[in-house]
PDB file of C-alpha atoms and ligand atoms in Angstrom:
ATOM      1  CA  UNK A 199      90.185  53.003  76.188  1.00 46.00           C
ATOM      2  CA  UNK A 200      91.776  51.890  72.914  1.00 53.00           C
ATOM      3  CA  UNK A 201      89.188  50.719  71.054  1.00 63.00           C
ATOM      4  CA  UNK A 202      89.113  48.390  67.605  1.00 75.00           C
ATOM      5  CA  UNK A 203      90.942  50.158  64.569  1.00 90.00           C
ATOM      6  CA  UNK A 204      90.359  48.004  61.241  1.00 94.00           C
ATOM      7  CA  UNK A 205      93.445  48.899  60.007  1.00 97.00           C
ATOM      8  CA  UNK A 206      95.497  46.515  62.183  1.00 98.00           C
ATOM      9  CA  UNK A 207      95.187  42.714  60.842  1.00 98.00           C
ATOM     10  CA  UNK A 208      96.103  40.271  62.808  1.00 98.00           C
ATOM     11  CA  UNK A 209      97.235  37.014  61.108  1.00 98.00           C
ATOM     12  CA  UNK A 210      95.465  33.623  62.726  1.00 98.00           C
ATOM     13  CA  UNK A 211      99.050  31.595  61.881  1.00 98.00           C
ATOM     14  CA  UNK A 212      97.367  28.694  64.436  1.00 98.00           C
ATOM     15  CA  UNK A 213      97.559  25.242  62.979  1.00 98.00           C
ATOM     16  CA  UNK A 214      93.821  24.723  64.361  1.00 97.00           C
ATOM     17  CA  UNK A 215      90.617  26.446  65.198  1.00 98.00           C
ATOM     18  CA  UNK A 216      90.529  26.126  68.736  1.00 98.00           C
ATOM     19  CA  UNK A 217      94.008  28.296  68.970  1.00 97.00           C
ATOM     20  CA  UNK A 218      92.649  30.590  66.132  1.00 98.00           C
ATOM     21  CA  UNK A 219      89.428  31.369  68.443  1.00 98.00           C
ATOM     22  CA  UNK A 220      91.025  31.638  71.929  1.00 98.00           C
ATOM     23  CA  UNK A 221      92.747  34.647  70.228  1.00 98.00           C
ATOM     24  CA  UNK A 222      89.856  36.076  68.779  1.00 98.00           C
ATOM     25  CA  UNK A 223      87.911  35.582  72.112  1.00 98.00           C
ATOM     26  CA  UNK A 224      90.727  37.158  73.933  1.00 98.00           C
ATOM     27  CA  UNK A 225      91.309  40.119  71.359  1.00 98.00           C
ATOM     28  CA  UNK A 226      87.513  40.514  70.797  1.00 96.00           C
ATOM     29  CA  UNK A 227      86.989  44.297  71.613  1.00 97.00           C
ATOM     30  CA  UNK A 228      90.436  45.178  70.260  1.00 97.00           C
ATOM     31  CA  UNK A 229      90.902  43.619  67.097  1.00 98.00           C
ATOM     32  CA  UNK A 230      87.688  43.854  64.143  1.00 98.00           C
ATOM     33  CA  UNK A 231      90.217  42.435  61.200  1.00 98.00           C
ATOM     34  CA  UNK A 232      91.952  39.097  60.856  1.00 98.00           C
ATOM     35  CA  UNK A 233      93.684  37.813  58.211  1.00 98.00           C
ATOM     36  CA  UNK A 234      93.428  33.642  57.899  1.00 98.00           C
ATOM     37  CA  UNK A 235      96.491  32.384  55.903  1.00 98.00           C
ATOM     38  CA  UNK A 236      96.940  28.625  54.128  1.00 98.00           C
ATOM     39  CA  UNK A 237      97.716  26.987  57.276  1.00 98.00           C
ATOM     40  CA  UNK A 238      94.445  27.746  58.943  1.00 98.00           C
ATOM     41  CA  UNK A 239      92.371  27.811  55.758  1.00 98.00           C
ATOM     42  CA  UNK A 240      93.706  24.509  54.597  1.00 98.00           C
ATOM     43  CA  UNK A 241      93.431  23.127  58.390  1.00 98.00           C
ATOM     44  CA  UNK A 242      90.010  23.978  58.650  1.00 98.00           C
ATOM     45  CA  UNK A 243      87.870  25.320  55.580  1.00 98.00           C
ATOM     46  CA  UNK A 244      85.294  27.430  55.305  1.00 98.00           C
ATOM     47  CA  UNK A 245      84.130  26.725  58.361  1.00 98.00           C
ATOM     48  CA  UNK A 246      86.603  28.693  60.702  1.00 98.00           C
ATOM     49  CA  UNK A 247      85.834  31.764  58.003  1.00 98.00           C
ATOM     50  CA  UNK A 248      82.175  31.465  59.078  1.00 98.00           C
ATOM     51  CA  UNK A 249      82.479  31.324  62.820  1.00 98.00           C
ATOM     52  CA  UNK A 250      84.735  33.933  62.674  1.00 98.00           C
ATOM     53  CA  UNK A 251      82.458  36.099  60.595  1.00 98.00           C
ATOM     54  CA  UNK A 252      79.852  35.496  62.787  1.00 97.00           C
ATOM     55  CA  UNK A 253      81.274  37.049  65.349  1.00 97.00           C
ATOM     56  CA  UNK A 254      81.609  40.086  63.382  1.00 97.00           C
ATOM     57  CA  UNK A 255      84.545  40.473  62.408  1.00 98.00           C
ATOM     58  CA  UNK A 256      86.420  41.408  58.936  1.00 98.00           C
ATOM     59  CA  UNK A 257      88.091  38.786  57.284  1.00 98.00           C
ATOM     60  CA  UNK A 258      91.209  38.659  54.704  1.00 98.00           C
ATOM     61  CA  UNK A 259      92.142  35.363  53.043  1.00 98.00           C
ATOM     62  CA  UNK A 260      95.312  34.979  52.473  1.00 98.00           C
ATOM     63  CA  UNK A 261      95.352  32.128  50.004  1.00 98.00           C
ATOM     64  CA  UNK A 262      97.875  33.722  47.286  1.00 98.00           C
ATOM     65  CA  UNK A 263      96.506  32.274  44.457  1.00 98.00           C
ATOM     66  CA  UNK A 264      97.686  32.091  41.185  1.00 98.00           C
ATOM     67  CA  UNK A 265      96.856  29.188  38.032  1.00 98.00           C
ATOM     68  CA  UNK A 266      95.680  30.248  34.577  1.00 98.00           C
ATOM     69  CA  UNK A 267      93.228  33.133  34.105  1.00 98.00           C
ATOM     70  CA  UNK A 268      89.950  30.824  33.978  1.00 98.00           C
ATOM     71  CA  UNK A 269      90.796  28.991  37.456  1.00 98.00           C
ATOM     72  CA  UNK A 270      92.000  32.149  39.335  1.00 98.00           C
ATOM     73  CA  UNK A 271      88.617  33.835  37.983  1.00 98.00           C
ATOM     74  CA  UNK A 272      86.263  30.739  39.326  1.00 98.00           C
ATOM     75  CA  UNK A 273      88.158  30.479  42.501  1.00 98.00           C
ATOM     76  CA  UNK A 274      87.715  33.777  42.957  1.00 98.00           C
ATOM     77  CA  UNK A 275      83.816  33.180  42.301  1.00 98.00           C
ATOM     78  CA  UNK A 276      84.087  30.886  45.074  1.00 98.00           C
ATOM     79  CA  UNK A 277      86.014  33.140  48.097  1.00 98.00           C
ATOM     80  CA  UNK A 278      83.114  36.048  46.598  1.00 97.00           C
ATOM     81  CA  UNK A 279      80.481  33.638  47.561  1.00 97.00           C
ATOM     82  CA  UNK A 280      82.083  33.121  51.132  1.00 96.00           C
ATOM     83  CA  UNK A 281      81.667  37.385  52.323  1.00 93.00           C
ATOM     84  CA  UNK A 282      85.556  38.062  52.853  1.00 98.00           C
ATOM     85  CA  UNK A 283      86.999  41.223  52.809  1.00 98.00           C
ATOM     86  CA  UNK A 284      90.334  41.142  51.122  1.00 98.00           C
ATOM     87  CA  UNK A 285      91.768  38.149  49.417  1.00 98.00           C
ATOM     88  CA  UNK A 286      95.413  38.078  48.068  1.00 98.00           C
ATOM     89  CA  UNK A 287      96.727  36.625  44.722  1.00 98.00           C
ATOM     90  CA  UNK A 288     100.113  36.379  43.362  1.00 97.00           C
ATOM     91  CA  UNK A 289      99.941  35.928  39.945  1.00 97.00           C
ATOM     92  CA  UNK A 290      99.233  38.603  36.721  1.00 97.00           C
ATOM     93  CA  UNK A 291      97.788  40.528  34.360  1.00 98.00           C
ATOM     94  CA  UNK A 292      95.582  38.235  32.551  1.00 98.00           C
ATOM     95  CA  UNK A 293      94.308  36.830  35.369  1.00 98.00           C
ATOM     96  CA  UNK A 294      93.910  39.566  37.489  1.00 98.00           C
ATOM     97  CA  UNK A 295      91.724  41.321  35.060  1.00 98.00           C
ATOM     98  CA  UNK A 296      89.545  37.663  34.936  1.00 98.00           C
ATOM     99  CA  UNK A 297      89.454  37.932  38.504  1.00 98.00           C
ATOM    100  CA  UNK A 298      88.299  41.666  38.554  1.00 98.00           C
ATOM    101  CA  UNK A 299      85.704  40.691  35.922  1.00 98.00           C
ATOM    102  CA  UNK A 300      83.850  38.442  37.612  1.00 98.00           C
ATOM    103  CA  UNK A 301      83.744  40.679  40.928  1.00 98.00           C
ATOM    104  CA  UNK A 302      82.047  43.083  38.508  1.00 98.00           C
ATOM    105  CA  UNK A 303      79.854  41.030  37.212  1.00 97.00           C
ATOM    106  CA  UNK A 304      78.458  39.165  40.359  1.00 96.00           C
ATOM    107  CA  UNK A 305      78.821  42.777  42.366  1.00 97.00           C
ATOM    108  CA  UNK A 306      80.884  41.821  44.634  1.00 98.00           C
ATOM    109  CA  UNK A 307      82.621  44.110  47.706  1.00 98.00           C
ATOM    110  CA  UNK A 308      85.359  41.853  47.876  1.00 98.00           C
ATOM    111  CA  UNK A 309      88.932  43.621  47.270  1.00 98.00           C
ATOM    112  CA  UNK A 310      91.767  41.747  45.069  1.00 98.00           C
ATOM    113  CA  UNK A 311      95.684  42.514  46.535  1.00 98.00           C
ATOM    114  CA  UNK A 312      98.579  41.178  44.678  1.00 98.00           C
ATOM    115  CA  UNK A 313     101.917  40.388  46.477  1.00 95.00           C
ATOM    116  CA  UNK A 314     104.232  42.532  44.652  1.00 89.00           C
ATOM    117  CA  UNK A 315     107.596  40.643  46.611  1.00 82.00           C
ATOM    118  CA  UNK A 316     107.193  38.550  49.369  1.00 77.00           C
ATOM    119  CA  UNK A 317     108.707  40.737  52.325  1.00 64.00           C
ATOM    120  CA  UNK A 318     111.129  37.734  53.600  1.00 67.00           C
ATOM    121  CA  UNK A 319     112.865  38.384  49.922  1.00 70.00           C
ATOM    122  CA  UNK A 320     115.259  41.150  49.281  1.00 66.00           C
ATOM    123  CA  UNK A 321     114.573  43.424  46.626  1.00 71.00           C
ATOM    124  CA  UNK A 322     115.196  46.755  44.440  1.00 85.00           C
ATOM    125  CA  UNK A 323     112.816  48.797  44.324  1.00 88.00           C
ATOM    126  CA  UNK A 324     111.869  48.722  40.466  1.00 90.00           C
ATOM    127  CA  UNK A 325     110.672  45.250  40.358  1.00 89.00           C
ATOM    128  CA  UNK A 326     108.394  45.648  43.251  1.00 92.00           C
ATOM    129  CA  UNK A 327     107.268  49.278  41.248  1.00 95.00           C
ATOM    130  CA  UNK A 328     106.718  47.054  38.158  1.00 94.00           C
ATOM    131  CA  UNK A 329     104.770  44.414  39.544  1.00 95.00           C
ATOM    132  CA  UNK A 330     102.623  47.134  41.731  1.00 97.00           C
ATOM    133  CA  UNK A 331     102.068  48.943  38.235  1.00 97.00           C
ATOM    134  CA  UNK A 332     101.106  45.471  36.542  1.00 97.00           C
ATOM    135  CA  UNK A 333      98.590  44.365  38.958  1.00 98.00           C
ATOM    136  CA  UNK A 334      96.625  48.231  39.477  1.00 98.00           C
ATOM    137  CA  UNK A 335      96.467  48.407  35.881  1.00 98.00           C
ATOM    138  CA  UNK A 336      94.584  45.043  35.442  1.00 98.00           C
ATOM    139  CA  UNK A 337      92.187  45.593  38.300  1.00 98.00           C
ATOM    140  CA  UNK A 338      93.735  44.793  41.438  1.00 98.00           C
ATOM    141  CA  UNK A 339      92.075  47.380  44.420  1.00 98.00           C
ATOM    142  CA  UNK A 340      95.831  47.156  46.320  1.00 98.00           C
ATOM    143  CA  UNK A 341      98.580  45.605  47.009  1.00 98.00           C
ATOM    144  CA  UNK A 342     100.731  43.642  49.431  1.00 96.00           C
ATOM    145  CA  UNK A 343     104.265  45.377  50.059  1.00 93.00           C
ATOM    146  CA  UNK A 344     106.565  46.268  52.222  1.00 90.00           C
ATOM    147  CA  UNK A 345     106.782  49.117  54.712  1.00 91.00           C
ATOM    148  CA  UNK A 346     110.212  50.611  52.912  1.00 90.00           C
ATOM    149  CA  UNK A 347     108.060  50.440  49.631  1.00 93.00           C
ATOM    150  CA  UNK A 348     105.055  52.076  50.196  1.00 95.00           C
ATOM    151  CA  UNK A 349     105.625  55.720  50.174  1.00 97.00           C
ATOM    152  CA  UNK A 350     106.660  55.561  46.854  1.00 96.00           C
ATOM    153  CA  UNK A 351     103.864  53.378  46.034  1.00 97.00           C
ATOM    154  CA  UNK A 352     101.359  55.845  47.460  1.00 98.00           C
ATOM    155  CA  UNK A 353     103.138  59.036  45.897  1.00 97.00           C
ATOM    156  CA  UNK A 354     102.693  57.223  42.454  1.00 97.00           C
ATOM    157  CA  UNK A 355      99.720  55.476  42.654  1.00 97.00           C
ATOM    158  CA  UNK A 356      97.358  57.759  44.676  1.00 97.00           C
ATOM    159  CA  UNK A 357      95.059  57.393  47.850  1.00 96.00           C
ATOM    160  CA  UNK A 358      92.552  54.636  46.275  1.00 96.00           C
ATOM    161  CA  UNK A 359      95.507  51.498  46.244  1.00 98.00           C
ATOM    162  CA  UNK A 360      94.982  49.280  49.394  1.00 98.00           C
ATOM    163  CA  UNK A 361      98.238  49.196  50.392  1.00 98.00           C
ATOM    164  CA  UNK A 362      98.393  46.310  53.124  1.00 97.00           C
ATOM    165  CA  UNK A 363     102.001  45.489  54.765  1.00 96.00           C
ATOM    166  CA  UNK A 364     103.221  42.534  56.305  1.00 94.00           C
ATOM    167  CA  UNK A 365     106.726  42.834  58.290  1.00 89.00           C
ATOM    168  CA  UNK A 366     106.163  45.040  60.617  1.00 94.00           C
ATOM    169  CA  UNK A 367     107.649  44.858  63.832  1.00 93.00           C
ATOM    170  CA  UNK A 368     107.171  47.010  67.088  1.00 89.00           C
ATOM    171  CA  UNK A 369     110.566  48.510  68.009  1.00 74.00           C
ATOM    172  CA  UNK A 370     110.389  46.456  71.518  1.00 69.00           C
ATOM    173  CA  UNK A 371     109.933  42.703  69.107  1.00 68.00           C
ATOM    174  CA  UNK A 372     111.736  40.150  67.847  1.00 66.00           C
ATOM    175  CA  UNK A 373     112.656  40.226  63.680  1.00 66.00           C
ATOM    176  CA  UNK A 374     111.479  36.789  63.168  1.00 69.00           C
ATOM    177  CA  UNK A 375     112.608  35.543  59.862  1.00 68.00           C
ATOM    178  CA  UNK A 376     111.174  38.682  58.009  1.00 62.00           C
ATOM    179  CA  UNK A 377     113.864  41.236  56.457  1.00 64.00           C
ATOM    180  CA  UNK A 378     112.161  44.292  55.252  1.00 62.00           C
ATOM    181  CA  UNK A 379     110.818  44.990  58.636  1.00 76.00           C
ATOM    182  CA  UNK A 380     109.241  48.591  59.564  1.00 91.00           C
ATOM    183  CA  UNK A 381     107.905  49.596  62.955  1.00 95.00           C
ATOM    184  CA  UNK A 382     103.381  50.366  62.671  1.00 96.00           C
ATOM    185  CA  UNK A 383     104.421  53.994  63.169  1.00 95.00           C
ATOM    186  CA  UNK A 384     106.690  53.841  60.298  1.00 95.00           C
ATOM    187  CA  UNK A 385     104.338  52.100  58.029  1.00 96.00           C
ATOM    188  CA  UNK A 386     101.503  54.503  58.675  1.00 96.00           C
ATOM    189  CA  UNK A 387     103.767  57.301  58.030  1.00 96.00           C
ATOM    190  CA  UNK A 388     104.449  55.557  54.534  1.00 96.00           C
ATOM    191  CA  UNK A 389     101.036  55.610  53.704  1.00 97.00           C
ATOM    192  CA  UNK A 390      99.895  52.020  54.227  1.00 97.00           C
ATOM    193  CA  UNK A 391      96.396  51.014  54.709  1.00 98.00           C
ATOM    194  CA  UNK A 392      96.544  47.983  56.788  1.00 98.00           C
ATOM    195  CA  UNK A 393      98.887  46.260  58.806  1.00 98.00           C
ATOM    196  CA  UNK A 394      99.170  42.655  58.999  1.00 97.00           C
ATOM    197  CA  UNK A 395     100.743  41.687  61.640  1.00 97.00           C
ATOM    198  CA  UNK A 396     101.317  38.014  63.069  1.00 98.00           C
ATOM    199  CA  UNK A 397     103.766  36.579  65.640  1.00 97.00           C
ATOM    200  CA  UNK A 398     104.350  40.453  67.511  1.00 96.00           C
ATOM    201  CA  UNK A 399     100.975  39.416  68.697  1.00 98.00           C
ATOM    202  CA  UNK A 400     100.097  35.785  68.751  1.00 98.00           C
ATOM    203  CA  UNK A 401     103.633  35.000  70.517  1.00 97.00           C
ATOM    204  CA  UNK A 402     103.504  37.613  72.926  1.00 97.00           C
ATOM    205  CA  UNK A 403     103.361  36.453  76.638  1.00 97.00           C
ATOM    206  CA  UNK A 404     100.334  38.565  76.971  1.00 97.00           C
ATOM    207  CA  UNK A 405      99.022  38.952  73.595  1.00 98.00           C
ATOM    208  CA  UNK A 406      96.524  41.680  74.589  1.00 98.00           C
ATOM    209  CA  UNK A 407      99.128  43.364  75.758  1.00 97.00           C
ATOM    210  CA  UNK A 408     101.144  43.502  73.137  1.00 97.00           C
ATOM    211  CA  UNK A 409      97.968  44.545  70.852  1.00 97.00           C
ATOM    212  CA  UNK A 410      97.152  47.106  73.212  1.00 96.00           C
ATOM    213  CA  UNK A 411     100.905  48.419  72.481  1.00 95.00           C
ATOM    214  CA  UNK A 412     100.821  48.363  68.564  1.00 96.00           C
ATOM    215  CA  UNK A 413      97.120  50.158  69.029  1.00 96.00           C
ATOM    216  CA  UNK A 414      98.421  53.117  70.843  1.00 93.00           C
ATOM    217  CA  UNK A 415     101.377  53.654  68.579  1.00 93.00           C
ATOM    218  CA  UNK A 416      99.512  53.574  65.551  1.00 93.00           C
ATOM    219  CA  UNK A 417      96.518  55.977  66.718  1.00 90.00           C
ATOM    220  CA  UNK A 418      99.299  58.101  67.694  1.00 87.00           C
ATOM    221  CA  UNK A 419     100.707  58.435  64.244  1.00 82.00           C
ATOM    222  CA  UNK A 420      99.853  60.505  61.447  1.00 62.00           C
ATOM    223  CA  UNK A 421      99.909  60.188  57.709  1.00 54.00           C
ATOM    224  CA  UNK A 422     103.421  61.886  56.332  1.00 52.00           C
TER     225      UNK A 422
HETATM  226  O1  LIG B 786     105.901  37.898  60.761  1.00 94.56           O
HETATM  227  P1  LIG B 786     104.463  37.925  61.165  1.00 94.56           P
HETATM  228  O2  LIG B 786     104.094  36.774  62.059  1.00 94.56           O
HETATM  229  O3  LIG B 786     103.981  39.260  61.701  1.00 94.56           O
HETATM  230  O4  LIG B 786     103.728  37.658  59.801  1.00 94.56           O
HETATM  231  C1  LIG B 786     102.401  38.008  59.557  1.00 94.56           C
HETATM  232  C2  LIG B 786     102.068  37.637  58.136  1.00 94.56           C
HETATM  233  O5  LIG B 786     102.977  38.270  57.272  1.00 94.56           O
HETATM  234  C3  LIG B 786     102.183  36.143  57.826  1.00 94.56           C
HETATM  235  O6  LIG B 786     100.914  35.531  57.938  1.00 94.56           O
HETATM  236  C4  LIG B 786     102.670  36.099  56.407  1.00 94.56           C
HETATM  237  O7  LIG B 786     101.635  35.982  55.481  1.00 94.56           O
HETATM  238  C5  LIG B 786     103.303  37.426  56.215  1.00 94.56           C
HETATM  239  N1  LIG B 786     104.751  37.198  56.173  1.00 94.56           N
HETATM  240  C6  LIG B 786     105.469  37.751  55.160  1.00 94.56           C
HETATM  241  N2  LIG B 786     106.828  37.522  55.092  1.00 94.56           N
HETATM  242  C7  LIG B 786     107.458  36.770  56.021  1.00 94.56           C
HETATM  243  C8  LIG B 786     106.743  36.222  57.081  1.00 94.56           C
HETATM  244  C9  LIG B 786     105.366  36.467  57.129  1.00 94.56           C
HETATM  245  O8  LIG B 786     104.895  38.441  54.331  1.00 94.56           O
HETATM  246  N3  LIG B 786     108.751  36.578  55.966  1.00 94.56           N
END
């Protein structure tokens, strides 16, 4: 039996709770990580963070957020308060290190990633490596980046990055609009941490199925 594997996310893109939850019902003793985006979050508050934590499972809040150093510190006070796992930002130095300060001084668990490029953008490979450098340095626990990225990342930033990818695709799926696109083996290989992936699942005909598929592959892969 393949059993639940935290490093597979699987992002709730439903526009309401009920479709959020039917997944989560139906991928209950696959899937222990989700990752609940601004469409869902904005949809339906704190509220579908709680049931869904209630049913054990790991959370990442994908909420990207970036404002001056102050705000992004105090709304990071907030998401602390709620018990999430991971929680993105896309902003910078000054107010990642805000950010990071207040985790510290509330002792809180919860782990900062910064989107280095979004993966539906093209890019070389020494912005995403300054942006990655940027956000470690001022506190950030990891990163969001592509697959094609992160062995680099790894090699140059070390084992204790989170480094969480988005665009992955199995070889059997459709592209979607994403462009850097790696397969879960490949991103494993590379050193990732965590795979987020979305429509591969909650699209699928049989999405338990098509978990079930992404599960074997990856605990069939080792570390490059
Ligand atoms: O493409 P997929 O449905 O697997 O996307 C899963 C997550 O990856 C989305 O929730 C989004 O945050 C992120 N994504 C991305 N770049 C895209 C499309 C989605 O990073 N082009």
């Amino acid at each position: 039996m393949t059993k639940a594997d935290d490093r597979l996310i699987v992002a709730l893109d439903f526009p309401d709770s009920s479709a959020a939850l039917e997944l989560v019902d139906n991928l209950d003793d696959l899937i222990s990580f989700y990752k609940i985006g601004m469409q869902l979050y904005f949809a339906e508050g704190n509220t579908i963070v709680e049931t869904i934590k209630k049913r054990g499972k790991k959370i990442f809040l994908d909420l990207k957020i970036n404002d001056i150093p102050e705000t992004v510190a105090r709304a990071v006070e907030s998401v602390a308060r709620l018990d999430v796992d991971f929680l993105t930002l896309f902003t910078n130095a000054g107010q990642i290190k805000a950010a990071r300060a207040i985790l510290t001084q509330t002792n809180s668990p919860l782990k900062l990633l910064n989107v280095t490029v979004l993966t539906s953008e093209t890019s070389d490979f020494s912005a995403v490596a300054a942006r990655a450098e940027l956000s470690l340095e001022a506190g950030a626990h990891g990163l969001i980046c592509s697959g094609y990225e992160t062995a680099e990342l790894r090699a140059r930033f070390g084992d204790s990055a989170i480094l969480v990818n988005p665009g992955i695709r199995p070889a059997s799926a459709s592209a979607d609009d994403q462009v850097r696109i790696v397969t879960p083996s490949q991103a494993l290989a590379a050193g990732a941490s965590n795979l987020v992936i979305g429509r591969p699942i909650t699209k699928a005909a049989d999405p338990r199925a098509a978990t079930l598929q992404i599960l074997t592959e990856m605990q069939a892969t080792r570390r490059g």
